[in-house]
Coordinates of C-alpha atoms and ligand atoms in Angstrom, one line a residue:
Chain W
M336 CA 105.4 109.1 49.2
F337 CA 107.4 109.6 46.0
R338 CA 110.5 109.2 48.1
F339 CA 110.2 105.5 47.5
E340 CA 111.2 104.2 44.1
F341 CA 108.6 101.5 44.1
M342 CA 105.9 104.2 44.5
Q343 CA 107.3 106.2 41.6
N344 CA 107.3 103.1 39.5
A345 CA 103.8 102.2 40.6
F346 CA 102.5 105.6 39.7
L347 CA 104.2 105.7 36.3
A348 CA 102.9 102.2 35.4
G349 CA 99.5 102.9 36.8
T350 CA 99.1 106.1 34.8
I351 CA 100.1 104.4 31.6
I352 CA 97.7 101.5 32.3
A353 CA 94.8 103.8 33.1
I354 CA 95.2 105.6 29.8
L355 CA 95.4 102.4 27.9
C356 CA 92.4 100.9 29.7
G357 CA 90.3 104.0 29.1
V358 CA 90.9 104.0 25.4
I359 CA 90.5 100.2 24.8
G360 CA 87.5 100.2 27.2
V361 CA 85.5 102.4 24.9
F362 CA 85.7 99.8 22.2
V363 CA 85.2 96.9 24.7
I364 CA 81.9 98.5 25.7
A365 CA 80.8 99.4 22.2
R366 CA 81.6 95.9 20.9
N367 CA 79.8 94.3 23.8
M368 CA 82.9 92.4 25.0
S369 CA 82.7 92.8 28.7
F370 CA 82.2 89.1 29.2
L371 CA 85.2 88.2 27.0
T372 CA 87.3 90.7 28.9
H373 CA 86.4 89.0 32.1
T374 CA 87.4 85.6 30.6
L375 CA 90.7 87.0 29.3
S376 CA 91.6 87.9 32.9
E377 CA 91.1 84.3 33.9
I378 CA 93.2 83.2 30.9
G379 CA 95.8 85.7 31.9
F380 CA 96.0 84.0 35.3
A381 CA 96.7 80.7 33.6
G382 CA 99.3 82.3 31.4
A383 CA 101.0 83.9 34.4
S384 CA 101.1 80.6 36.2
F385 CA 102.5 79.0 33.1
G386 CA 105.2 81.8 33.1
V387 CA 106.0 81.0 36.7
F388 CA 106.2 77.3 35.9
M389 CA 108.6 78.0 33.0
S390 CA 110.6 80.5 35.2
W391 CA 109.6 83.3 32.8
P392 CA 108.3 86.7 33.9
P393 CA 104.6 86.2 34.5
L394 CA 103.8 89.0 32.0
N395 CA 105.3 87.0 29.1
G396 CA 103.2 84.0 30.0
M397 CA 100.1 86.1 30.1
I398 CA 100.7 87.7 26.8
L399 CA 101.3 84.3 25.2
F400 CA 98.1 82.8 26.6
T401 CA 95.8 85.7 26.1
T402 CA 96.9 86.3 22.6
I403 CA 96.6 82.7 21.5
S404 CA 93.2 82.4 23.1
S405 CA 92.0 85.7 21.6
I406 CA 92.8 84.4 18.2
I407 CA 91.0 81.1 18.9
V408 CA 88.0 83.0 20.2
G409 CA 88.1 85.3 17.2
Q410 CA 88.2 82.4 14.7
L411 CA 85.6 80.3 16.4
S412 CA 83.0 83.0 17.2
V413 CA 82.7 85.7 14.6
K414 CA 79.0 85.0 15.0
Q415 CA 77.8 86.9 18.1
E416 CA 75.3 84.2 19.2
R417 CA 78.0 81.5 19.5
R418 CA 80.5 83.7 21.3
E419 CA 79.5 83.3 24.9
N420 CA 79.5 79.5 24.8
V421 CA 82.8 79.3 23.1
I422 CA 84.2 81.7 25.6
S423 CA 82.9 79.8 28.6
A424 CA 84.4 76.5 27.3
I425 CA 87.8 78.1 26.6
S426 CA 87.9 79.9 30.0
A427 CA 87.2 76.7 31.9
L428 CA 90.0 75.0 30.1
F429 CA 92.4 77.8 30.9
I430 CA 91.5 78.2 34.6
G431 CA 92.2 74.5 35.0
L432 CA 95.6 74.9 33.3
G433 CA 96.4 77.8 35.5
I434 CA 95.8 75.8 38.7
L435 CA 97.8 72.9 37.2
F436 CA 100.8 75.1 36.4
L437 CA 100.8 76.9 39.7
S438 CA 100.8 73.6 41.6
L439 CA 103.5 72.1 39.4
S440 CA 105.8 75.1 39.9
N441 CA 106.2 74.7 43.6
K442 CA 105.9 78.4 44.3
N443 CA 104.4 79.5 47.5
A444 CA 100.9 80.9 47.9
S445 CA 101.9 84.5 48.0
Y446 CA 103.1 84.2 44.4
A447 CA 99.6 83.2 43.4
T448 CA 98.1 86.0 45.4
N449 CA 100.3 88.5 43.5
I450 CA 99.2 87.2 40.2
L451 CA 95.5 87.2 41.1
F452 CA 95.4 90.5 43.0
G453 CA 98.3 92.5 41.7
S454 CA 101.0 94.1 43.6
V455 CA 102.5 97.5 43.8
I456 CA 105.8 96.6 45.5
G457 CA 106.6 94.1 42.7
I458 CA 106.9 96.7 39.9
G459 CA 110.5 97.5 39.1
Q460 CA 111.9 99.9 36.6
S461 CA 112.2 97.2 33.9
D462 CA 108.6 96.4 34.3
V463 CA 107.7 100.0 33.8
I464 CA 109.6 100.1 30.6
Q465 CA 108.0 96.9 29.4
I466 CA 104.5 98.1 30.3
S467 CA 105.1 101.4 28.6
A468 CA 106.4 99.8 25.4
L469 CA 103.5 97.4 25.1
S470 CA 101.0 100.2 25.8
V471 CA 102.5 102.5 23.2
V472 CA 102.3 99.7 20.6
V473 CA 98.7 99.1 21.4
L474 CA 97.8 102.8 21.3
A475 CA 99.7 103.3 18.1
V476 CA 97.8 100.5 16.4
I477 CA 94.5 101.9 17.6
F478 CA 95.6 105.3 16.2
V479 CA 96.2 103.8 12.8
I480 CA 93.0 101.7 12.5
Y481 CA 90.8 104.2 14.5
R482 CA 88.4 105.1 11.8
Y483 CA 87.7 101.5 10.9
L484 CA 87.4 100.4 14.5
K485 CA 85.1 103.2 15.4
F486 CA 82.8 102.5 12.4
D487 CA 82.7 98.8 13.1
S488 CA 82.2 99.2 16.8
F489 CA 79.4 101.8 16.7
D490 CA 77.6 100.9 13.5
P491 CA 78.5 97.2 12.6
I492 CA 75.9 97.0 9.8
G493 CA 77.1 100.2 8.2
A494 CA 80.7 99.0 8.3
Q495 CA 79.7 95.7 6.8
V496 CA 77.9 97.4 4.0
R497 CA 80.9 99.5 3.4
G498 CA 83.0 96.4 3.0
V499 CA 85.2 96.8 6.1
N500 CA 87.0 93.5 6.8
K501 CA 85.2 92.6 10.0
T502 CA 87.0 89.3 10.7
L503 CA 90.5 90.8 10.4
L504 CA 89.4 93.8 12.4
S505 CA 88.0 91.8 15.2
I506 CA 91.1 89.6 15.4
V507 CA 93.4 92.6 15.5
F508 CA 91.2 94.1 18.2
L509 CA 91.2 90.9 20.3
I510 CA 95.0 90.8 20.2
L511 CA 95.1 94.5 21.3
L512 CA 92.7 93.5 24.1
A513 CA 94.9 90.6 25.1
F514 CA 97.9 92.9 25.4
S515 CA 95.9 95.4 27.4
V516 CA 94.7 92.7 29.8
S517 CA 98.2 91.4 30.3
V518 CA 99.5 94.9 30.9
A519 CA 96.7 95.9 33.3
A520 CA 97.1 92.8 35.3
Q521 CA 100.5 94.0 36.5
I522 CA 98.9 96.5 38.8
V523 CA 95.3 95.4 39.6
G524 CA 96.0 91.7 39.3
S525 CA 94.3 89.3 36.9
L526 CA 91.1 89.0 38.9
L527 CA 90.2 92.6 38.6
I528 CA 91.4 93.7 35.2
F529 CA 88.0 94.0 33.8
I530 CA 87.3 96.7 36.5
L531 CA 89.7 99.1 34.6
L532 CA 88.8 97.8 31.2
T533 CA 85.1 98.1 31.4
I534 CA 83.8 100.3 34.2
P535 CA 85.4 103.7 33.2
A536 CA 84.1 103.4 29.7
A537 CA 80.7 102.2 30.9
V538 CA 80.4 105.2 33.1
A539 CA 81.6 107.5 30.4
K540 CA 79.0 106.2 28.0
Y541 CA 76.3 107.7 30.1
F542 CA 77.7 111.2 30.3
A543 CA 79.7 111.8 27.1
R544 CA 78.2 113.4 24.0
T545 CA 80.7 112.1 21.4
V546 CA 82.9 109.1 21.0
G547 CA 86.0 111.3 21.6
G548 CA 84.4 112.7 24.7
M549 CA 83.6 109.2 25.9
M550 CA 87.2 108.2 25.5
T551 CA 88.5 111.3 27.4
L552 CA 86.1 110.7 30.2
A553 CA 86.9 107.0 30.4
V554 CA 90.6 107.8 30.7
G555 CA 89.9 110.4 33.4
I556 CA 87.9 108.0 35.4
A557 CA 90.5 105.2 35.1
L558 CA 93.2 107.7 36.1
F559 CA 91.2 108.9 39.1
G560 CA 90.7 105.3 40.4
V561 CA 94.3 104.3 39.9
W562 CA 95.8 107.5 41.5
V563 CA 93.5 107.6 44.4
G564 CA 93.8 103.9 44.8
L565 CA 97.6 104.0 44.9
Y566 CA 97.5 106.8 47.4
L567 CA 95.1 105.1 49.8
S568 CA 97.0 101.9 49.4
Y569 CA 100.2 103.7 50.4
L570 CA 98.5 105.3 53.4
T571 CA 96.8 102.2 54.7
N572 CA 99.0 99.4 53.5
L573 CA 95.9 97.6 52.1
P574 CA 96.0 96.1 48.5
V575 CA 95.7 98.7 45.8
S576 CA 93.3 96.5 43.7
F577 CA 90.8 96.7 46.6
F578 CA 90.8 100.5 46.4
I579 CA 90.7 100.7 42.6
A580 CA 87.8 98.1 42.5
T581 CA 85.8 99.9 45.2
I582 CA 86.3 103.4 43.6
E583 CA 85.4 102.3 40.1
A584 CA 82.4 100.2 41.3
A585 CA 81.2 103.2 43.4
L586 CA 81.5 105.5 40.4
Y587 CA 79.5 103.1 38.3
L588 CA 76.7 102.9 40.8
V589 CA 76.6 106.7 41.3
A590 CA 76.5 107.1 37.5
L591 CA 73.6 104.7 37.2
A592 CA 71.7 106.3 40.0
S593 CA 72.2 109.8 38.8
K594 CA 71.3 108.8 35.3
R595 CA 68.0 107.4 36.5
W596 CA 67.4 110.3 38.7
L597 CA 68.0 112.8 35.9
K598 CA 65.6 110.8 33.7
T599 CA 62.7 110.8 36.2
E600 CA 63.1 114.5 36.9
Chain D
M697 CA 73.3 105.6 -25.7
T698 CA 73.0 103.0 -23.0
D699 CA 75.8 103.1 -20.5
P700 CA 75.5 100.1 -18.2
I701 CA 76.8 100.4 -14.6
L702 CA 75.9 96.8 -13.8
Q703 CA 74.7 93.8 -15.8
I704 CA 73.1 90.8 -14.2
K705 CA 73.3 87.7 -16.3
D706 CA 71.3 84.5 -15.6
L707 CA 71.8 85.1 -11.9
T708 CA 70.9 82.4 -9.4
A709 CA 71.5 83.3 -5.8
G710 CA 70.5 82.6 -2.2
Y711 CA 71.7 81.3 1.1
A712 CA 74.0 78.4 1.4
D713 CA 72.0 76.9 4.3
S714 CA 68.7 76.7 2.3
S715 CA 68.0 74.1 -0.4
T716 CA 66.4 76.2 -3.0
P717 CA 67.9 79.5 -4.3
V718 CA 65.9 82.7 -3.7
I719 CA 66.6 84.3 -7.0
K720 CA 66.5 82.1 -10.1
H721 CA 67.8 83.0 -13.6
L722 CA 67.5 86.8 -13.4
N723 CA 68.7 89.0 -16.3
Y724 CA 68.8 92.7 -15.9
T725 CA 70.9 95.6 -17.1
L726 CA 71.0 98.8 -15.0
N727 CA 72.2 101.9 -16.8
R728 CA 74.2 104.8 -15.3
G729 CA 71.8 107.5 -14.1
D730 CA 68.8 105.1 -13.9
F731 CA 66.3 105.5 -11.0
L732 CA 64.9 102.0 -10.7
S733 CA 62.4 100.7 -8.3
I734 CA 62.2 97.1 -7.2
V735 CA 58.8 95.9 -6.0
G736 CA 57.6 92.5 -4.9
E737 CA 55.9 90.8 -2.0
N738 CA 57.5 90.1 1.4
G739 CA 60.1 87.3 1.2
V740 CA 60.4 87.2 -2.5
G741 CA 64.1 88.1 -2.5
K742 CA 64.5 91.8 -2.9
T743 CA 67.0 92.2 0.0
T744 CA 68.7 89.0 -1.1
L745 CA 69.2 90.5 -4.6
M746 CA 70.6 93.7 -3.1
K747 CA 73.1 91.7 -0.9
T748 CA 74.2 89.9 -4.0
I749 CA 74.7 93.1 -5.9
L750 CA 76.7 94.3 -2.9
R751 CA 78.8 91.1 -3.1
Q752 CA 77.9 90.1 0.4
L753 CA 76.4 86.9 -1.1
K754 CA 78.1 85.0 -3.9
P755 CA 76.0 84.0 -6.9
E756 CA 75.3 80.3 -7.2
S757 CA 75.5 80.6 -10.9
G758 CA 75.4 83.4 -13.4
S759 CA 77.1 86.7 -12.8
I760 CA 76.9 90.4 -12.0
S761 CA 79.4 92.5 -14.0
Y762 CA 80.2 96.1 -13.0
Y763 CA 81.3 98.8 -15.3
P764 CA 83.9 100.1 -16.1
D765 CA 85.3 97.4 -13.8
D766 CA 84.5 95.7 -10.5
H767 CA 86.5 98.0 -8.3
A768 CA 85.4 101.3 -9.9
V769 CA 81.8 101.1 -8.8
H770 CA 81.2 102.5 -5.3
I771 CA 77.9 101.3 -3.9
G772 CA 76.1 103.2 -1.1
Y773 CA 73.6 101.0 0.7
V774 CA 70.9 102.0 3.1
P775 CA 69.9 98.7 4.7
Q776 CA 66.5 97.7 5.7
F777 CA 67.5 96.9 9.3
R778 CA 70.1 98.6 11.5
N779 CA 71.0 98.2 15.2
I780 CA 72.5 101.3 16.8
D781 CA 72.6 101.2 20.6
G782 CA 70.6 104.2 21.7
E783 CA 72.8 104.8 24.7
Y784 CA 76.0 105.4 22.9
P785 CA 77.2 108.9 22.7
L786 CA 77.0 109.0 18.9
S787 CA 75.6 112.2 17.5
I788 CA 74.0 112.4 14.1
R789 CA 77.1 114.3 12.9
D790 CA 79.4 111.5 14.3
F791 CA 77.2 108.9 12.7
V792 CA 77.3 110.4 9.2
A793 CA 81.1 110.9 9.5
L794 CA 81.7 107.2 10.3
N795 CA 81.6 106.4 6.6
L796 CA 84.7 108.6 6.0
T797 CA 87.0 105.6 6.6
G798 CA 90.6 104.9 5.7
F799 CA 93.9 104.7 7.6
K800 CA 93.7 108.4 8.5
L801 CA 94.0 110.5 11.6
P802 CA 91.3 109.7 14.1
W803 CA 89.9 113.3 13.9
L804 CA 88.4 114.8 10.8
S805 CA 90.3 117.2 8.6
Q806 CA 88.9 120.7 7.9
S807 CA 87.6 119.6 4.5
E808 CA 86.1 116.5 5.8
R809 CA 84.3 118.5 8.5
Q810 CA 82.9 120.8 5.8
K811 CA 81.8 117.9 3.8
V812 CA 79.8 116.5 6.7
T813 CA 78.3 119.9 7.4
E814 CA 77.2 120.2 3.7
M815 CA 75.7 116.7 3.8
L816 CA 73.8 117.5 6.9
E817 CA 72.5 120.7 5.3
R818 CA 71.4 118.9 2.2
T819 CA 69.5 116.2 4.1
G820 CA 67.9 118.7 6.4
L821 CA 69.6 117.5 9.5
K822 CA 71.8 120.5 10.2
H823 CA 69.8 121.7 13.2
L824 CA 70.0 118.1 14.6
A825 CA 73.7 117.6 14.1
N826 CA 74.4 117.2 17.8
R827 CA 71.4 115.1 18.7
P828 CA 72.4 111.5 19.7
M829 CA 71.4 108.9 17.1
G830 CA 69.5 107.1 19.9
Q831 CA 67.1 110.0 20.3
A832 CA 66.5 110.7 16.6
S833 CA 63.0 109.8 15.3
G834 CA 62.5 107.1 12.7
G835 CA 62.5 109.6 9.9
E836 CA 65.5 111.5 11.2
K837 CA 67.4 108.2 11.4
Q838 CA 66.5 107.3 7.8
K839 CA 67.8 110.7 6.7
A840 CA 71.0 110.1 8.7
Y841 CA 71.4 106.7 7.1
L842 CA 71.0 108.3 3.7
A843 CA 73.5 111.1 4.6
Q844 CA 76.0 108.4 5.7
A845 CA 75.7 106.5 2.5
L846 CA 76.0 109.6 0.3
I847 CA 79.0 111.1 2.1
E848 CA 81.5 108.8 0.4
E849 CA 80.0 109.8 -3.0
P850 CA 78.8 106.5 -4.3
D851 CA 78.1 105.8 -8.0
L852 CA 75.1 103.6 -7.1
L853 CA 72.8 104.2 -4.2
I854 CA 70.6 101.3 -2.9
L855 CA 67.6 102.2 -0.7
D856 CA 66.1 99.1 0.9
E857 CA 62.6 100.2 2.0
S858 CA 64.0 103.3 3.5
T859 CA 60.7 105.1 3.3
A860 CA 58.6 102.4 4.9
S861 CA 58.3 103.9 8.3
L862 CA 58.0 107.5 7.2
D863 CA 55.0 109.8 7.0
P864 CA 53.9 110.9 3.5
I865 CA 55.6 114.3 3.7
S866 CA 58.9 112.9 4.9
K867 CA 58.7 110.2 2.2
N868 CA 58.5 112.8 -0.5
D869 CA 61.2 114.9 1.2
L870 CA 63.6 112.0 1.2
L871 CA 62.9 111.0 -2.4
D872 CA 62.9 114.5 -3.7
L873 CA 66.4 114.8 -2.3
V874 CA 67.5 111.5 -3.9
L875 CA 65.9 112.5 -7.2
E876 CA 67.7 115.8 -7.2
I877 CA 71.0 114.1 -6.8
N878 CA 70.0 111.6 -9.4
Q879 CA 69.2 114.4 -11.9
K880 CA 72.0 116.8 -11.1
F881 CA 74.9 114.4 -10.6
G882 CA 73.7 111.3 -12.5
L883 CA 73.6 109.1 -9.3
T884 CA 72.2 105.7 -10.2
V885 CA 69.5 104.7 -7.7
I886 CA 67.8 101.4 -6.8
F887 CA 64.8 101.9 -4.6
V888 CA 63.3 98.8 -3.0
T889 CA 59.7 99.5 -1.9
H890 CA 56.2 98.2 -1.4
D891 CA 54.7 101.6 -2.2
I892 CA 53.8 101.3 -5.9
A893 CA 52.4 104.8 -6.1
L894 CA 55.6 106.2 -4.7
A895 CA 57.7 104.0 -7.1
K896 CA 55.7 105.3 -10.0
K897 CA 56.0 108.9 -9.0
Y898 CA 59.8 108.9 -8.6
T899 CA 61.3 106.2 -10.8
Q900 CA 61.5 105.8 -14.5
K901 CA 61.8 102.0 -14.5
F902 CA 60.6 99.2 -12.3
L903 CA 61.6 95.6 -11.8
M904 CA 59.0 93.4 -10.2
L905 CA 60.0 90.2 -8.5
T906 CA 57.4 87.5 -8.2
P907 CA 58.0 83.9 -7.1
G908 CA 58.1 82.6 -10.7
K909 CA 58.9 85.5 -12.9
F910 CA 60.7 88.8 -13.2
I911 CA 58.9 91.6 -14.9
Q912 CA 60.6 94.8 -16.0
G913 CA 59.0 97.9 -17.4
D914 CA 58.8 101.6 -17.6
S915 CA 56.9 103.2 -14.8
A916 CA 55.3 105.8 -17.1
D917 CA 53.7 103.2 -19.3
L918 CA 51.5 101.7 -16.7
S919 CA 49.0 103.0 -14.1
T920 CA 49.5 102.1 -10.5
E921 CA 46.5 99.8 -10.7
E922 CA 48.0 98.0 -13.7
I923 CA 51.2 97.4 -11.8
W924 CA 49.3 96.1 -8.8
G925 CA 47.3 93.8 -11.1
M926 CA 50.5 92.3 -12.5
M927 CA 51.8 91.7 -9.0
E928 CA 48.6 90.0 -7.8
A929 CA 48.4 87.9 -10.9
H930 CA 51.7 86.2 -10.0
V931 CA 51.2 85.5 -6.3
Ligands
ATP189 N1 70.3 84.8 6.2 C1 69.4 84.0 5.6 N2 69.5 82.7 5.6 C2 68.6 81.9 4.9 N3 67.5 82.4 4.3 C3 67.3 83.7 4.4 C4 68.2 84.6 5.0 N4 67.7 85.8 4.8 C5 66.5 85.7 4.2 N5 66.3 84.4 3.9 C6 65.1 83.9 3.1 O1 65.2 84.3 1.8 C7 63.9 84.7 1.2 C8 64.0 86.1 0.7 O2 64.3 87.0 1.7 P1 64.5 88.6 1.5 O3 64.9 89.2 2.7 O4 65.4 88.7 0.3 O5 63.0 89.0 1.1 P2 62.5 90.5 0.7 O6 61.9 90.5 -0.6 O7 63.5 91.5 1.0 O8 61.3 90.6 1.8 P3 60.8 91.9 2.6 O9 59.8 92.7 1.7 O10 60.0 91.3 3.7 O11 61.9 92.7 3.0 C9 63.0 84.5 2.4 O12 62.3 83.3 2.2 C10 63.8 84.5 3.6 O13 63.2 83.7 4.6
MG190 MG1 63.8 93.1 2.4

């Protein structure tokens, strides 16, 4: 199947995205941000439609919208209790905007489907380069702030006591998350981004013994889903996001069941 | 002779959203190498005072000065409450190492690893290094909190009721260890507690917070009963 250039591109982009999602996902899970990640996907949809409306590449619109809304969320809701309500309000606003821009832009329905569900055929060489560049930037920032981010994610009170700048750190992380959401949407579509961003890390949490191990395992699980998903999609001609979602969800259920089973034994 | 590490002058402090301050007009000088206990009934403001010393709360009036200067005093704090998700794959060793922060490589250097191992040895956690924090017992957790606070070599260590949930033997173990570091390396310690007998056994000085008054004294001068009596007289 690698005879086709679009499959090469899809594999390359998918591999990079899986690595990125596995790494970021560990912090998404530790910081209890699954809900926000879900919402960022919806905001990403609005951004992509805005991009289409402006005749930009959808990815640029997504990055713009998710980054701005991340910063707003970060500013408004440093307090955990308030966060979910703020997020709900913001997400409603953005989904509305997404529908508006899409209808204003006169594009046909298949364009919307691509944004929502992702597309393999659509990924060209320049997309691969852009996806790689963004991923490398996100991973590099994580590399630099890793110790602070780990401390604050796994022991928030300890980090506060130590004087870690939590507000700054959480805004930086939200921006990194916004970039990751936008990048991941290119392959699984904006509806299913949270599948790659949360499930691999959630599964890894149950089986790893260290934070580093959790990250390695999460990357592995994301890679498995993307590779197998792409292969099955190539064989069957069905959407890749369907396969990735099914594989990851199945892994999660198996993990939950085996954890429970191990416990009762 | 006296070598202050922090000086509290006419301090009034509390929370912005409540009308009356918790701490009113407190004066106290803490010297380097002191082992001070802070006692007082629930809700009197012990934790609030600690948060003000840690600069998490701003004084409403008065001041806290640190010596030689504000940035030179490293404070290690073992807070009264902590929430660590028991399901995270965070071993006791990982947990202790979290406090080695900085813009550094994600993984620990050889010397950092050795430092963590030594700290685990000192706190009696070496055989539990790979146990997940979520599975550690209450006492083991307290030791891990202590090890985490000590690993960045603070000048001042604050223990906020760290011994409250421990059995008598573990209480003594933990405080023996703190006392040893206090005596060997001159670590200054503030020990917040409700256990007056324990305070008397380990600390030279005490500061009693009561709703209307602050009483300071030398632990050696008074019997446990006398200290109790003072506290009851002010409730
Ligand atoms: N975040 C907060 N906002 C407003 N008031 C608070 C806050 N935290 C504590 N208080 C109030 O300040 C007072 C002092 O609380 P503090 O926690 O300092 O007491 P404490 O002496 O440490 O008590 P304990 O022995 O129970 O730990 C209490 O009346 C408490 O209700
Ligand atoms: Mg308290």
